[in-house]
Coordinates of C-alpha atoms in Angstrom, one line a residue:
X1 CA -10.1 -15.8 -33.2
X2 CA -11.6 -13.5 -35.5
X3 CA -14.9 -14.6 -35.5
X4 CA -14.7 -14.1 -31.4
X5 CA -14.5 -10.4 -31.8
X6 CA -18.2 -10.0 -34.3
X7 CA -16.0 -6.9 -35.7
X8 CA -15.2 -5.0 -32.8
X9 CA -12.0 -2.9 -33.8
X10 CA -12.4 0.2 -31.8
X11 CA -13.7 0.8 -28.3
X12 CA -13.3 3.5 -26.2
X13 CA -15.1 5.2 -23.3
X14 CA -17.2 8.4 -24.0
X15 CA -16.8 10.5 -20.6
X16 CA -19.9 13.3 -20.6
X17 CA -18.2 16.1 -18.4
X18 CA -20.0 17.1 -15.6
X19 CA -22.2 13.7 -15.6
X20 CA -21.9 11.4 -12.3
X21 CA -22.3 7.9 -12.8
X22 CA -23.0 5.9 -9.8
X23 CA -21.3 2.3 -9.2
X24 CA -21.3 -0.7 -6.5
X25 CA -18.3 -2.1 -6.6
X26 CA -17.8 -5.4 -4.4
X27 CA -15.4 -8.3 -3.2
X28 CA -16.9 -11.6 -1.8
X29 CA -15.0 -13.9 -0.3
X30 CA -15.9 -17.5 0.4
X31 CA -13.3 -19.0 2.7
X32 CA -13.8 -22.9 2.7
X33 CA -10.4 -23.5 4.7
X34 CA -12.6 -24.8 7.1
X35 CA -14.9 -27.4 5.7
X36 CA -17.4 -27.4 8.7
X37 CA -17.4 -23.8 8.7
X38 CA -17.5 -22.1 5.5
X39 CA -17.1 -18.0 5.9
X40 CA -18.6 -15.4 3.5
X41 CA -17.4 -11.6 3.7
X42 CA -18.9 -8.9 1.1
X43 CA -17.2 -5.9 1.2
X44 CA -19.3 -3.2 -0.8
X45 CA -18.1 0.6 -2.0
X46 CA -21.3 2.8 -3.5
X47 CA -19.2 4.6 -5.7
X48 CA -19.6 8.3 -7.7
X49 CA -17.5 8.4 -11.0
X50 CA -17.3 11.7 -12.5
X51 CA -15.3 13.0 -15.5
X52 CA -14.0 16.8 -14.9
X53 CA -12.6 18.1 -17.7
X54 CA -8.8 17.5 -19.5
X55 CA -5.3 17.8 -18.4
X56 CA -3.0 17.6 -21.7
X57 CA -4.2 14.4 -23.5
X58 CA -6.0 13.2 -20.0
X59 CA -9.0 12.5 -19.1
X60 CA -9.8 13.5 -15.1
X61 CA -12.1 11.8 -13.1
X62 CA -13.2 12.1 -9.8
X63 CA -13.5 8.7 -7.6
X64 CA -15.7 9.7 -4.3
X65 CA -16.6 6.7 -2.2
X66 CA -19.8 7.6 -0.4
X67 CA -20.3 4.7 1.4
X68 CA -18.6 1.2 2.6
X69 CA -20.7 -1.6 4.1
X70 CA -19.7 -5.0 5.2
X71 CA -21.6 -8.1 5.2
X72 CA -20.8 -11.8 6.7
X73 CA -22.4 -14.6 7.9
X74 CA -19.7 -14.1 10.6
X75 CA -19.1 -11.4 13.1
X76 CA -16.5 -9.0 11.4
X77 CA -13.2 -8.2 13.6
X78 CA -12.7 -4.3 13.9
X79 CA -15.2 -3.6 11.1
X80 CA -14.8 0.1 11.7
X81 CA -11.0 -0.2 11.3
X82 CA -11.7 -1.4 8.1
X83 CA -13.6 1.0 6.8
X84 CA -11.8 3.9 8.0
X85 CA -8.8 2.7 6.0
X86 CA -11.0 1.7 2.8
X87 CA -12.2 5.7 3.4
X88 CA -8.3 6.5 2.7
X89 CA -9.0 5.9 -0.9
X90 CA -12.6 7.7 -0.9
X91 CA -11.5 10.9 -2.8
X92 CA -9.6 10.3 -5.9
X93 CA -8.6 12.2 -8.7
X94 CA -7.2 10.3 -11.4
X95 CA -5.9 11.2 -15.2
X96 CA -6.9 8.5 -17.2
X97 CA -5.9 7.5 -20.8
X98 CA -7.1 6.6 -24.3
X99 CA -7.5 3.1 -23.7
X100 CA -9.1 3.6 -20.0
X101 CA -5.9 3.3 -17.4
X102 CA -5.4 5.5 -14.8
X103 CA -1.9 7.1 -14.7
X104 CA -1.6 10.0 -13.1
X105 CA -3.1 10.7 -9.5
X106 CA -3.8 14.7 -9.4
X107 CA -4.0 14.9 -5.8
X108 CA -1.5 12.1 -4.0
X109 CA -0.3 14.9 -1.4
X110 CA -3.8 15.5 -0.5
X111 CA -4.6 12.0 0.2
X112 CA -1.2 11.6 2.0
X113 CA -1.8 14.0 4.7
X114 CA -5.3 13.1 5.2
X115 CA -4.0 9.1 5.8
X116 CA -1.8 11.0 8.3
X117 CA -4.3 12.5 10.4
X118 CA -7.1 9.8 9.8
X119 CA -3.7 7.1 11.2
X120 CA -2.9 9.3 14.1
X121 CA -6.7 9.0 15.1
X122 CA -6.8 5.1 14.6
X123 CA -3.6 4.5 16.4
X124 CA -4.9 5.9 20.1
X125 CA -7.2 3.1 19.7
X126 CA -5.1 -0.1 17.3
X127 CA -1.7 -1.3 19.2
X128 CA 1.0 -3.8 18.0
X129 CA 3.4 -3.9 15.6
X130 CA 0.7 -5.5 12.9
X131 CA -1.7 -2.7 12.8
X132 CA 1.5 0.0 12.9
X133 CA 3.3 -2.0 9.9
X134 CA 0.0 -2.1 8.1
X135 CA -0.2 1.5 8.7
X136 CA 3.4 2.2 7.2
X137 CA 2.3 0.3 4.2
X138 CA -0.9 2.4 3.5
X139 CA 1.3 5.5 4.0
X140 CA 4.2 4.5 1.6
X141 CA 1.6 3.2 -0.6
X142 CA 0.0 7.0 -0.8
X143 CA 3.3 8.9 -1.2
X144 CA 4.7 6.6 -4.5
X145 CA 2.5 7.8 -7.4
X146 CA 3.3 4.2 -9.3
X147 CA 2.1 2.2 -5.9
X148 CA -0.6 3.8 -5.9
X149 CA -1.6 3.7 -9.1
X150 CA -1.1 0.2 -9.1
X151 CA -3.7 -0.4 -6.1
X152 CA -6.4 1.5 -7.7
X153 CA -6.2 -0.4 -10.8
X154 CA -6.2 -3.6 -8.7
X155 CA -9.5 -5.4 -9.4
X156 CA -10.2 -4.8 -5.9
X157 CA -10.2 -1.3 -6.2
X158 CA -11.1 0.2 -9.7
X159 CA -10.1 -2.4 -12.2
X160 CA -13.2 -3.5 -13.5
X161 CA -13.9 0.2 -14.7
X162 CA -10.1 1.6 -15.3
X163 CA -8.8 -1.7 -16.9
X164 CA -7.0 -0.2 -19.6
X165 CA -8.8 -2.4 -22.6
X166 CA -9.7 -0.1 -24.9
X167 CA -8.4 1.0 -28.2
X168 CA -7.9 -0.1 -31.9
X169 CA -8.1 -4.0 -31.7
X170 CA -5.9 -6.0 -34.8
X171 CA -7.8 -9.1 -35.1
X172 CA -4.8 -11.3 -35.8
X173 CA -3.8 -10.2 -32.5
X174 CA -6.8 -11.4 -30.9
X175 CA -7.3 -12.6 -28.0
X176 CA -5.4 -9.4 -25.7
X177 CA -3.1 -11.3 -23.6
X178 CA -1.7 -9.7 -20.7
X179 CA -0.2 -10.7 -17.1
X180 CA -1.9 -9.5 -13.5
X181 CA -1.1 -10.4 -10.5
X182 CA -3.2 -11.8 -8.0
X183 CA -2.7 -10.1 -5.0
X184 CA -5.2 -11.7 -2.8
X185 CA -3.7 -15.2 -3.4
X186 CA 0.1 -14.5 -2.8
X187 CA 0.6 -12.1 -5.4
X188 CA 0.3 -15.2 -8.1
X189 CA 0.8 -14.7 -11.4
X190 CA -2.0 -15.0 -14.0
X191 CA -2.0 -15.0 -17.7
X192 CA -5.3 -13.3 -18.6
X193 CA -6.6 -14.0 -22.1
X194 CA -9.5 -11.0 -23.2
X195 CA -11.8 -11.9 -26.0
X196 CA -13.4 -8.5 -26.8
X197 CA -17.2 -9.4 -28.7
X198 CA -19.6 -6.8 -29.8
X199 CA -23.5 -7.9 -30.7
X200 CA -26.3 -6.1 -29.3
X201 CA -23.7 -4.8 -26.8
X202 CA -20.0 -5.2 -26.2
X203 CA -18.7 -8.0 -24.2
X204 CA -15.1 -8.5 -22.8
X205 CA -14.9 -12.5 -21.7
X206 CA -11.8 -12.9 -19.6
X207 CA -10.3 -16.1 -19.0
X208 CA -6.8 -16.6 -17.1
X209 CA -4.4 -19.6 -16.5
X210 CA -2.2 -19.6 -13.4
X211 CA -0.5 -22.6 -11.5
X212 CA -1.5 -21.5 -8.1
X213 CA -6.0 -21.4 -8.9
X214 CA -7.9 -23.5 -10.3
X215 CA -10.4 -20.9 -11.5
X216 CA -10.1 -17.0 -12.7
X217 CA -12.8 -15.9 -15.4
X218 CA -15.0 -13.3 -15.9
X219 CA -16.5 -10.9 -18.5
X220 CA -17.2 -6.6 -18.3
X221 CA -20.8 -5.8 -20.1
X222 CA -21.2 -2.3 -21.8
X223 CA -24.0 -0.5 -23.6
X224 CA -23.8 2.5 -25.4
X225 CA -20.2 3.0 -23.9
X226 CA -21.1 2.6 -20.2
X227 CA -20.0 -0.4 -18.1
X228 CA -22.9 -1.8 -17.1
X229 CA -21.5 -4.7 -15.1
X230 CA -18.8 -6.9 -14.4
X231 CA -17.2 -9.7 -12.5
X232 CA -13.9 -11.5 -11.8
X233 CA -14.2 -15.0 -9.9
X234 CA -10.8 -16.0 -8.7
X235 CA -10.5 -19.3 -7.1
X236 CA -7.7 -21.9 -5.1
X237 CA -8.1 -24.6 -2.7
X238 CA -9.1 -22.4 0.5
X239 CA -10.9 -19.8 -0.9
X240 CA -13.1 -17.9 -3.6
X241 CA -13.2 -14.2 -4.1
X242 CA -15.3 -12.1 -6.4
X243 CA -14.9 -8.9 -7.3
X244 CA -18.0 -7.1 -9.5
X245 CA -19.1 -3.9 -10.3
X246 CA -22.5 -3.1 -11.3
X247 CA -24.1 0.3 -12.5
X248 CA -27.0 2.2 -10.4
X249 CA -27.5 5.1 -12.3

């Protein structure tokens, strides 16, 4: 394994306070359930990420979605719906760690009460017991700091940049081995294997095995300590879902 990691021992973001570093981040799913009628949805956040300052031994960041966007060779159900609850999430502020996971959300009560008001809106115009359960979840979801720490650092959220891989590697350790679980395909559980590389830049190639899909690899891309781009392909028998981020600037 040690000639996998090209003598990468140590990694770790750089954050420049006060810089803002634009991101897309974005799920695609294939849904081939239907063999006739194969169904694409892209669901795309433009992203600002800006470090702030320090709180103890934290680094704070400020997560502001700017804009959500849907795309689909279909027509999309109550795409507004949608959006307004990914906009529950657009204003984050998160203490981050030495190795890059989030683990402390500065301003939960602010994003509680706003999901309150933004839910009382939604609800003159979303009945049945679905939409008001799914709202109970969001709201719970807002109100536990660990829940909601959790969702961020889902891959469908913030993952790909707060994945928590950084740090002093031991090379007889290698590959990192870790468990995630992939919520998206009944919250199945996947042994990811990370084989950190450096050469002209520094490569994370991520491999997972699981019982429930027959696919799940991927890889994060950095230069000069900035993610540049990543992607995580999941894949089962009805469906395929990306998730990538990729730097604008």
């Amino acid at each position: 394994m040690i000639s996998i990691v090209h003598g990468l021992k140590e990694y770790h973001l750089e954050p420049k306070v006060g810089a803002r570093y634009s991101y897309r981040f974005e799920t695609i799913v294939d849904d081939f359930s239907i063999e006739k009628r194969p169904i694409q949805k892209s669901y795309i956040r433009d992203v600002q990420i800006m470090p702030i300052g320090k709180a103890e031994y934290l680094d704070v960041y400020q997560i502001f979605t700017a804009k959500i966007s849907i795309k689909s060779n279909v027509a999309v159900a109550d795409e507004y719906l949608i959006k307004q609850i990914g906009y529950a999430f657009d204003e984050i502020e998160a203490g981050v760690d030495y190795t890059g996971k989030i683990v402390r959300i500065f301003n939960k009560s602010e994003l509680s009460s706003r999901w309150q008001k933004t839910s009382r809106e939604l609800e003159k115009e979303y009945e049945g017991s679905f939409i008001q359960s799914y709202f109970s979840e969001i709201a719970m979801i807002l109100k536990d700091e660990a829940k909601l720490i959790e969702f961020l650092s889902s891959y469908k959220m913030f993952g790909l940049y707060f994945h928590g891989l950084f740090g002093n590697y031991l090379l007889w350790e290698m590959p990192i081995v870790r468990k995630k679980i992939a919520e998206d395909f009944k919250n199945s559980e996947v042994t990811e294997q990370i084989h950190p590389e450096k050469k002209d830049f520094v490569r994370y190639k991520i491999n997972g095995r699981s019982n429930a899909l027959y696919k799940y690899e991927g890889e994060l891309v950095y230069k000069e300590y900035q993610l540049q781009e990543a992607l995580i392909e999941l894949e089962d028998s009805m469906q395929s879902i990306k998730y990538a981020t990729l730097f604008l600037g």
